[in-house]
Tab-separated table of C-alpha atoms and ligand atoms in Angstrom:
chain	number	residue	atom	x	y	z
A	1	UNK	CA	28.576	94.638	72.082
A	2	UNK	CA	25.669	97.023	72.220
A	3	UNK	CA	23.452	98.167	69.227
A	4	UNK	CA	23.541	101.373	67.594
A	5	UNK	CA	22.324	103.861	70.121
A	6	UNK	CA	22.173	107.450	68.824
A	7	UNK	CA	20.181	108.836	71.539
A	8	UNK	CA	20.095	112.085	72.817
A	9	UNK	CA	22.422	112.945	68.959
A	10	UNK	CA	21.198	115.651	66.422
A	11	UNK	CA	21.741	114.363	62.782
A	12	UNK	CA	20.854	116.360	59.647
A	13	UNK	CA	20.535	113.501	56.623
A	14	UNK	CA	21.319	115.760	53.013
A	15	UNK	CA	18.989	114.646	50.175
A	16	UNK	CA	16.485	112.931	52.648
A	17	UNK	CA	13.387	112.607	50.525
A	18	UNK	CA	14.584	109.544	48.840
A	19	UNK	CA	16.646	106.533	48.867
A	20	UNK	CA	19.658	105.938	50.325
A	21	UNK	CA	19.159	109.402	52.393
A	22	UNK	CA	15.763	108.253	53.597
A	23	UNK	CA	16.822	104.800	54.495
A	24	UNK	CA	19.903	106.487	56.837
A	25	UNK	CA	17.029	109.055	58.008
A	26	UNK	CA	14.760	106.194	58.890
A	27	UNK	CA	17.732	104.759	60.409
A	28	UNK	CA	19.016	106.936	62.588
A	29	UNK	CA	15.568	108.186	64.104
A	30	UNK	CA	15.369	103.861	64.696
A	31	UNK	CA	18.512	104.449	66.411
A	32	UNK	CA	17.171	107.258	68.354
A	33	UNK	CA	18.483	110.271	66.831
A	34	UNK	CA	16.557	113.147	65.803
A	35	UNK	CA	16.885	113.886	62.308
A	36	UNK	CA	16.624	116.982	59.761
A	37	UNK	CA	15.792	115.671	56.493
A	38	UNK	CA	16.691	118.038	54.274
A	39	UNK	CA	15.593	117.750	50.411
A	40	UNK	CA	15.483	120.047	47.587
A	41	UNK	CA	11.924	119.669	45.611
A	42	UNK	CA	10.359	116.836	46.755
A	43	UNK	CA	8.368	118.565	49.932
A	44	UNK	CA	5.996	115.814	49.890
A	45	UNK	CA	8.284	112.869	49.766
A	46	UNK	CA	10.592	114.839	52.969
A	47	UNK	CA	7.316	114.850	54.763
A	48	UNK	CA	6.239	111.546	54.608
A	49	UNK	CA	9.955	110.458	56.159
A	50	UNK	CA	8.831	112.996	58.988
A	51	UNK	CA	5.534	111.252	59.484
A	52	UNK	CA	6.879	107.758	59.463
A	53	UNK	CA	9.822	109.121	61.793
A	54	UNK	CA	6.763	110.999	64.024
A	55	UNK	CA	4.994	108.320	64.257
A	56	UNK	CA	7.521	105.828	65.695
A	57	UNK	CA	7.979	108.608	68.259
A	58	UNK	CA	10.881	109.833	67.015
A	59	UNK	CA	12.332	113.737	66.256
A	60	UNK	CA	12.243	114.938	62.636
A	61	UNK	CA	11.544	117.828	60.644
A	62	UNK	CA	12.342	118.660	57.100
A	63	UNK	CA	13.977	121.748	55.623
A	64	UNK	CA	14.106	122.429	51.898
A	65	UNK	CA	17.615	123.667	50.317
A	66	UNK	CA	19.545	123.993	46.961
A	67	UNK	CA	23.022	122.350	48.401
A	68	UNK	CA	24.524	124.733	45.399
A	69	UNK	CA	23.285	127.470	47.498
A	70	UNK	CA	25.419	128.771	50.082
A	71	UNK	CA	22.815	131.075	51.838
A	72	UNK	CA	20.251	127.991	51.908
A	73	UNK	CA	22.824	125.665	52.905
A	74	UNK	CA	23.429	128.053	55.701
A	75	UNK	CA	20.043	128.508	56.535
A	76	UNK	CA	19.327	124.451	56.680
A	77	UNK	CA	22.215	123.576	59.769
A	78	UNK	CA	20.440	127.347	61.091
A	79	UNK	CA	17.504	125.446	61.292
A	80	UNK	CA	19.192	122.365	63.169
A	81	UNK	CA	20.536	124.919	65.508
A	82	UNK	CA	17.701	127.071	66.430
A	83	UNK	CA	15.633	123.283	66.976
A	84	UNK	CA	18.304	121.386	69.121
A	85	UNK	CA	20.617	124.225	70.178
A	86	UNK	CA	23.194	122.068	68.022
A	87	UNK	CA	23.975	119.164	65.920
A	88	UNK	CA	25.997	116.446	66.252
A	89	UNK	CA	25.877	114.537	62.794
A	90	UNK	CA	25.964	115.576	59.335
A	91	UNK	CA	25.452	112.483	56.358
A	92	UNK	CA	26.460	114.404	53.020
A	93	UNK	CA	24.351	112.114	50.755
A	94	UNK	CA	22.323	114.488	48.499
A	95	UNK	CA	23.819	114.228	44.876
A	96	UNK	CA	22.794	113.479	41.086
A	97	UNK	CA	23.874	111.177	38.537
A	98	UNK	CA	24.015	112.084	35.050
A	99	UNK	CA	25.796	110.566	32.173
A	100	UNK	CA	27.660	112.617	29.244
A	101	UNK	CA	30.913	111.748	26.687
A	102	UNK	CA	33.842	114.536	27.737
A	103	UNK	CA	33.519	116.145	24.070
A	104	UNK	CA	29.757	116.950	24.378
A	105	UNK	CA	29.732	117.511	27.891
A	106	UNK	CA	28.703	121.398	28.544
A	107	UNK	CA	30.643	123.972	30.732
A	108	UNK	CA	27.174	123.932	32.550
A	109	UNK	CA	27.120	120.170	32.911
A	110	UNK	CA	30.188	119.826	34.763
A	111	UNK	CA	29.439	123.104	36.546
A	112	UNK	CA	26.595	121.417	38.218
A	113	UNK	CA	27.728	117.957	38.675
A	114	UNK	CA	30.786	119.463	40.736
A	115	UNK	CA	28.446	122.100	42.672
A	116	UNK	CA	25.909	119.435	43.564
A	117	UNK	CA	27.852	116.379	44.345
A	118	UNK	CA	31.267	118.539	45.798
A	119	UNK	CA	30.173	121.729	46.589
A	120	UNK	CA	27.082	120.988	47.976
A	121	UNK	CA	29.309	118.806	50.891
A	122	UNK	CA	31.887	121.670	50.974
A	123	UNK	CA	28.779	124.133	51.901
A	124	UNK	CA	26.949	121.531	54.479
A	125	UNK	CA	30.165	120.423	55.892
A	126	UNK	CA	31.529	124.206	56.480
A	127	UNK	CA	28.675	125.289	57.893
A	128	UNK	CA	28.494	122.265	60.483
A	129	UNK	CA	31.476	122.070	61.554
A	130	UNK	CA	31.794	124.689	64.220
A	131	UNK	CA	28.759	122.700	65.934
A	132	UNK	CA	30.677	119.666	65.138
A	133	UNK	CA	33.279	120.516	67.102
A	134	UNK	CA	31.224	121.779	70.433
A	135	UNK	CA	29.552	118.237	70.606
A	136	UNK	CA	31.057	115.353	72.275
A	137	UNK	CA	30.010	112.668	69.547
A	138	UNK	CA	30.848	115.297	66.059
A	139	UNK	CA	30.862	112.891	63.399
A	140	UNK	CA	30.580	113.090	59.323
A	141	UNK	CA	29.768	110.595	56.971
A	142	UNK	CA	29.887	111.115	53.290
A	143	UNK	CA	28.335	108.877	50.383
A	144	UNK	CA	30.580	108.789	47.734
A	145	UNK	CA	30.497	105.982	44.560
A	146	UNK	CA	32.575	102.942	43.200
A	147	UNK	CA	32.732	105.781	40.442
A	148	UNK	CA	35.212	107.821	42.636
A	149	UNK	CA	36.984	104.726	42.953
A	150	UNK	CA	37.602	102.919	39.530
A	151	UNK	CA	36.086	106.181	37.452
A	152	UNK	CA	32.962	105.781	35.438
A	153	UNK	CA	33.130	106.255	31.246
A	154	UNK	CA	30.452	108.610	30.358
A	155	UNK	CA	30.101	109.572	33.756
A	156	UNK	CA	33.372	111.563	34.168
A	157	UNK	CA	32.302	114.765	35.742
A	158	UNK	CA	30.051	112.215	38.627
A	159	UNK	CA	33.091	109.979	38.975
A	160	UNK	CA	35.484	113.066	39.677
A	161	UNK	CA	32.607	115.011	41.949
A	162	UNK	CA	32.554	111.394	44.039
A	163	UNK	CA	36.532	110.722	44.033
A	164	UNK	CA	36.723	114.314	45.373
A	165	UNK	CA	34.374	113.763	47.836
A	166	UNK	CA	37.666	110.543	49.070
A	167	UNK	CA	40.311	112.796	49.102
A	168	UNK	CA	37.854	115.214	51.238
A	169	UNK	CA	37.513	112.968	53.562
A	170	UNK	CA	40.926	111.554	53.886
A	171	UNK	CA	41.597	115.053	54.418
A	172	UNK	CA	39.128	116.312	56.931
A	173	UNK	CA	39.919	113.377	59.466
A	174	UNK	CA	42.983	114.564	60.527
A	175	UNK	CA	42.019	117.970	60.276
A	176	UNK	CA	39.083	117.510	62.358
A	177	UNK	CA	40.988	114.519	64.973
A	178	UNK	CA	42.030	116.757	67.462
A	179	UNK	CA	38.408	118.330	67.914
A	180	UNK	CA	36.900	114.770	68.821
A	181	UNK	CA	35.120	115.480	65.304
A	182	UNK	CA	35.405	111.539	63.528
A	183	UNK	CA	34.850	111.684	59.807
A	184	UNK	CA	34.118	108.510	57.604
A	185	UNK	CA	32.757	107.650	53.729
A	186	UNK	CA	30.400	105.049	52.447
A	187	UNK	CA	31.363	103.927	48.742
A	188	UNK	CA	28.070	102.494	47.642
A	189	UNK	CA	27.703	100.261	44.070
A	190	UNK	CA	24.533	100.057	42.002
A	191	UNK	CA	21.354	100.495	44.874
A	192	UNK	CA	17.853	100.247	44.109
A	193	UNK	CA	16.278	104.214	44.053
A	194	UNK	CA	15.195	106.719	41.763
A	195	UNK	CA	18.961	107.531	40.601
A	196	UNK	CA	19.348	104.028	39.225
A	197	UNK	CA	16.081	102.980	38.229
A	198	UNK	CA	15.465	103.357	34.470
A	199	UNK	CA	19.309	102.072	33.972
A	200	UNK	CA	18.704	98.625	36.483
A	201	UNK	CA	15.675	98.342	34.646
A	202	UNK	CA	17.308	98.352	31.119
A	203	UNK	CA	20.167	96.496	31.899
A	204	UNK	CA	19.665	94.895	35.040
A	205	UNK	CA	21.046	91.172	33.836
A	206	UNK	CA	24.219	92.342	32.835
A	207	UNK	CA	25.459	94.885	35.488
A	208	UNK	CA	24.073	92.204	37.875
A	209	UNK	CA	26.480	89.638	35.917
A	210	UNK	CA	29.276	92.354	37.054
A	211	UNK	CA	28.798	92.574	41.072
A	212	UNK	CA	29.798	89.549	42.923
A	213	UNK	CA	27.038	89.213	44.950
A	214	UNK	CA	24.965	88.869	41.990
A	215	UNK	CA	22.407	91.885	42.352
A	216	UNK	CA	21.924	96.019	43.102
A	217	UNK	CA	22.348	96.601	46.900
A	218	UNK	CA	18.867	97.850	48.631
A	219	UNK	CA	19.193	101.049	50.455
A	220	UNK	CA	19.197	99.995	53.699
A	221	UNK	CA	22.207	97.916	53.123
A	222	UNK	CA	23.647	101.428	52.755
A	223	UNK	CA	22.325	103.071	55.342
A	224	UNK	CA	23.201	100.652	58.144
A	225	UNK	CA	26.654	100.994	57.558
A	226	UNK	CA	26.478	104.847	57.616
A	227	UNK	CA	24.481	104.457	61.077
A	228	UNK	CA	27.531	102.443	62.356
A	229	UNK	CA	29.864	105.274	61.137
A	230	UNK	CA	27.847	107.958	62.610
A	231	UNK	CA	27.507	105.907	66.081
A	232	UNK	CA	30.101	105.111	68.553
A	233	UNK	CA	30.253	101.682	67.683
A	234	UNK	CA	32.767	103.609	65.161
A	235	UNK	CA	34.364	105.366	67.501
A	236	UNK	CA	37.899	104.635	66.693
A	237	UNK	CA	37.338	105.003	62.877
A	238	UNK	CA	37.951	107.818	61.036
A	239	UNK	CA	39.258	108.667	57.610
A	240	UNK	CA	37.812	105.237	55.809
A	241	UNK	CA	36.363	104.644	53.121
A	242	UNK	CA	34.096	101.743	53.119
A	243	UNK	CA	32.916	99.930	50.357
A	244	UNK	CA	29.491	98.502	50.361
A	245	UNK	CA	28.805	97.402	46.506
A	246	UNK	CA	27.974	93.164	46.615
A	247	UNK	CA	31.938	93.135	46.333
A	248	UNK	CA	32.497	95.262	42.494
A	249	UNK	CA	35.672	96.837	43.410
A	250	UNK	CA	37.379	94.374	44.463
A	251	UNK	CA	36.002	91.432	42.479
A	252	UNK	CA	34.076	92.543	39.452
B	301	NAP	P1	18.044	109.822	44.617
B	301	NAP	O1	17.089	108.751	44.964
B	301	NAP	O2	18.048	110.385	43.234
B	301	NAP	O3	17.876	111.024	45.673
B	301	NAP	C1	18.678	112.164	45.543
B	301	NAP	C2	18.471	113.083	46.736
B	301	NAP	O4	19.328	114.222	46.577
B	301	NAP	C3	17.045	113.599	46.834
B	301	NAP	O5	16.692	113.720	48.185
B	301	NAP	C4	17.141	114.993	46.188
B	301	NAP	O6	16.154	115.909	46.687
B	301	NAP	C5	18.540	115.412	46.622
B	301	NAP	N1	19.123	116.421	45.736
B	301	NAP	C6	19.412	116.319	44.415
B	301	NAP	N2	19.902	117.475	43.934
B	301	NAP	C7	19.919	118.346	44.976
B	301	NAP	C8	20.304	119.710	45.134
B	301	NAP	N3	20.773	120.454	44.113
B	301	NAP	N4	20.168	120.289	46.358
B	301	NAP	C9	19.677	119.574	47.386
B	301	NAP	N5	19.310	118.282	47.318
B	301	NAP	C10	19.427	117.678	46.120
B	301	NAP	O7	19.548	109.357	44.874
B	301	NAP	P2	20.181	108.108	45.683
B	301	NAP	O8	20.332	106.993	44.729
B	301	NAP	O9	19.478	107.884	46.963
B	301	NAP	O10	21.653	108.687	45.937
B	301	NAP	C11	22.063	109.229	47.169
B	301	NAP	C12	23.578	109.371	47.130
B	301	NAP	O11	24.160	108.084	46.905
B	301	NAP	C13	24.065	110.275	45.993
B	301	NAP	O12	25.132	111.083	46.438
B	301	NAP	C14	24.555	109.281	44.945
B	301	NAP	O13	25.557	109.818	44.122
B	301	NAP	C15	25.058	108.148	45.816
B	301	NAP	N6	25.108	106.864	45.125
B	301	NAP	C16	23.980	106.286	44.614
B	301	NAP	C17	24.085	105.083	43.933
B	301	NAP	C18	22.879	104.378	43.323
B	301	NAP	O14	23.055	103.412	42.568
B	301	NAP	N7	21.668	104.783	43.636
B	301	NAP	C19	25.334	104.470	43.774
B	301	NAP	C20	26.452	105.081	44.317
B	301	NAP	C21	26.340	106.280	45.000
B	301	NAP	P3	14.628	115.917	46.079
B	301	NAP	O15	14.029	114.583	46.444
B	301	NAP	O16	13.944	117.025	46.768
B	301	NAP	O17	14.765	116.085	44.600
């Protein structure tokens, strides 16, 4: 059995900047991908991914977009294009997490919970795909939530942007099979990064109490398996959905 080996592959990371996007960002370019790390405000944060990528001797360069955008979104897998006359894997991980009770939530809440999280992956994914399907290794993985699994209370709009983002790609597999183009989903639990933070920090003891393994997951743990996925390690898998959460599904 070999390691992952994404030489001579084109990979545009969504959401980039930070956590679990710059962990799989970091990871591919490891693996020896080039990478696109794409972010939305951070410009400093996306750079300093590129320098550490740069400085390994790997590929990188960083595009900013508004995933809600479709002209931007457009724009970013232009950018892949033009650099490496293609692209050969997309990781829809950019998204936001933010809590509200269904009678108070706002038109405008759930408007941009379901453009960020869903649309956002519609728009990067529709854009992609026609490169997708001219490589020989196309692959898509998606970062979706336990909340799109077992639903989150206060969290509704997140838990229904992230249990679209299953059916999506339950969908897509079979659409996409008979191009070559493989299409997989990592279902992460509670991870150390900037989206968790304050709440791990308030109530770290007891949602630790909850997850089998006894703790948050780091975001490397998250990003290793969607470097198997995008590699051909994984290249007889397509359509799952794999869980990587210290065992909370299943157990907790
Ligand atoms: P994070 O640290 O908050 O980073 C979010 C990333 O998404 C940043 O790169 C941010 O760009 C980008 N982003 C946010 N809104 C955007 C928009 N409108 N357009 C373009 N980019 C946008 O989040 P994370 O914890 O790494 O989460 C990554 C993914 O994992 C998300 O889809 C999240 O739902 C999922 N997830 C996280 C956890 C967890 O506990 N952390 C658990 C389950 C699932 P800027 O840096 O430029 O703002």
């Amino acid at each position: 059995m070999t390691q992952i080996d994404l030489e001579g592959r084109a990979a545009l990371v969504t959401g980039a900047s930070r956590g679990i996007g710059r962990s799989i960002a970091l990871g591919i370019a490891q693996a020896g991908g080039a990478v696109a790390v794409h972010y939305q405000s951070k410009e400093e944060a996306a750079a300093r991914v590129v320098a550490e990528i740069e400085a390994a001797g790997g590929d990188a360069f960083s595009h900013a977009a508004n995933v809600q955008i479709s002209s931007e979104v457009k724009g970013l897998v232009d950018a892949c294009v033009t650099r490496w006359g293609g692209l050969d894997i997309i990781i829809c991980n950019a998204g936001i997490w933010k809590g509200s009770m269904v009678e108070e939530m706002t038109e405008n809440q759930w408007d941009e919970m379901i453009d960020v999280n869903l649309k956002g992956m519609y728009l990067v994914t529709h854009y992609a795909v026609p490169h997708l399907k001219s490589s020989t290794a196309g692959t898509i993985v998606n970062i979706a939530s336990t909340a799109g699994q077992r639903g989150e209370a206060g969290h509704a709009h997140y838990a229904a942007s992230k249990g679209g983002m299953l059916a999506w790609t339950k969908s897509l597999a079979p659409e996409l099979a008979p191009f070559g183009v493989r299409v997989n989903c990592v279902a992460p639990g509670w991870v150390h990064t900037d989206m968790a933070a304050a709440v791990l920090k308030a109530d770290g003891k007891t949602i630790n109490a909850g997850i089998p393994l006894g703790r948050a997951g780091k975001p490397e743990e998250i990003a290793a398996v969607a470097c198997f996925m995008a590699s051909d390690l994984a290249s007889y898998m397509t359509g799952e959905i794999v869980n990587v959460n210290g065992g909370s599904v299943l157990c907790g």
